[in-house]
C-alpha cells in the first residue's frame, strides 16, 4: 500500500541553524501539507501546497518557514533559523482531489513524522 | 479553534463496539465530518468521513444525525491496537483543525 515517507526520523540542531525536513508524498497525489505537534499538544496545520504554490498557511508559518517541491517526488519544509520553540514533531501529508456534489473533500495521508529537537 | 466537542477519554472492552461521540452544532451545509486517529505520536491516520448519510468502511462506521449537529464513530469490534486518540474534524478539507480528541483505551 502506498505511503508517505519522511526523513530523517529525528533531527537535532542548534538554535539559529537551518534545517530541511523531507517528505515523499504518495505518487499520484496533488495536494501536500505540513503539520506540527509540540510534545503533549494538538496537531497544528502549517501549510498546504498545490500546483507548485502555497494554497493556505497558518499564522505559525511565518517568514522563517518555506516549502518547496524541488522535483517530482520530494516535498520539503525549511526552517531558516531555528528557535527552541520549533522543537516538535513535524508531519507531512498528501491527498488526492475528490469532488462530489457541491463540496470538496479529501483524505489526507500522513507520514510517520520527523522529530525536530532544537538545542 | 476546533468546531467540535468530544469527551476527553473513554474506555472500551476488547471485542466490544466502541462508540465515540462528537458534537458539531455549528457545522455548515457543505462541510464534511472527518475522523482521524493518532496512535501514540505516530502520524494521524484517516478513518472515515461523511456529509449527510451514514458511512461504513473496513475500519469503522459513521452515524450522522439528521440535523448534522452530531455524529458517532463506531468501531464494531475494538482491539487493543485501536487504543489511540480519535479526532472528529469539521471544516476545511485542506486545512485540518485538530482538537484535543478522545483518548480511547481498549481494555483486555
mmCIF file of N, CA, C and O in Angstrom, chain A residues 2 9 20 44 64 87 116:
data_model
loop_
_atom_site.group_PDB
_atom_site.id
_atom_site.type_symbol
_atom_site.label_atom_id
_atom_site.label_comp_id
_atom_site.label_asym_id
_atom_site.label_seq_id
_atom_site.Cartn_x
_atom_site.Cartn_y
_atom_site.Cartn_z
ATOM 1 N N UNK A 2 0.598 2.215 -0.872
ATOM 2 C CA UNK A 2 1.448 3.417 -0.918
ATOM 3 C C UNK A 2 1.378 4.176 0.396
ATOM 4 O O UNK A 2 0.331 4.198 1.074
ATOM 5 N N UNK A 9 14.074 10.662 10.634
ATOM 6 C CA UNK A 9 13.063 10.414 11.653
ATOM 7 C C UNK A 9 13.290 11.312 12.859
ATOM 8 O O UNK A 9 12.340 11.671 13.564
ATOM 9 N N UNK A 20 16.207 21.331 7.025
ATOM 10 C CA UNK A 20 15.316 20.949 5.941
ATOM 11 C C UNK A 20 14.734 19.580 6.272
ATOM 12 O O UNK A 20 15.481 18.622 6.468
ATOM 13 N N UNK A 44 -1.090 20.817 14.723
ATOM 14 C CA UNK A 44 -1.376 22.142 14.184
ATOM 15 C C UNK A 44 -1.032 22.197 12.702
ATOM 16 O O UNK A 44 0.051 21.785 12.282
ATOM 17 N N UNK A 64 10.132 32.527 8.535
ATOM 18 C CA UNK A 64 11.196 31.574 8.829
ATOM 19 C C UNK A 64 10.971 30.220 8.151
ATOM 20 O O UNK A 64 11.885 29.404 8.071
ATOM 21 N N UNK A 87 10.964 23.113 18.350
ATOM 22 C CA UNK A 87 11.063 21.688 18.698
ATOM 23 C C UNK A 87 9.666 21.084 18.688
ATOM 24 O O UNK A 87 8.765 21.537 19.406
ATOM 25 N N UNK A 116 11.921 17.012 15.519
ATOM 26 C CA UNK A 116 12.939 18.052 15.498
ATOM 27 C C UNK A 116 13.216 18.514 16.916
ATOM 28 O O UNK A 116 12.296 18.904 17.635
#
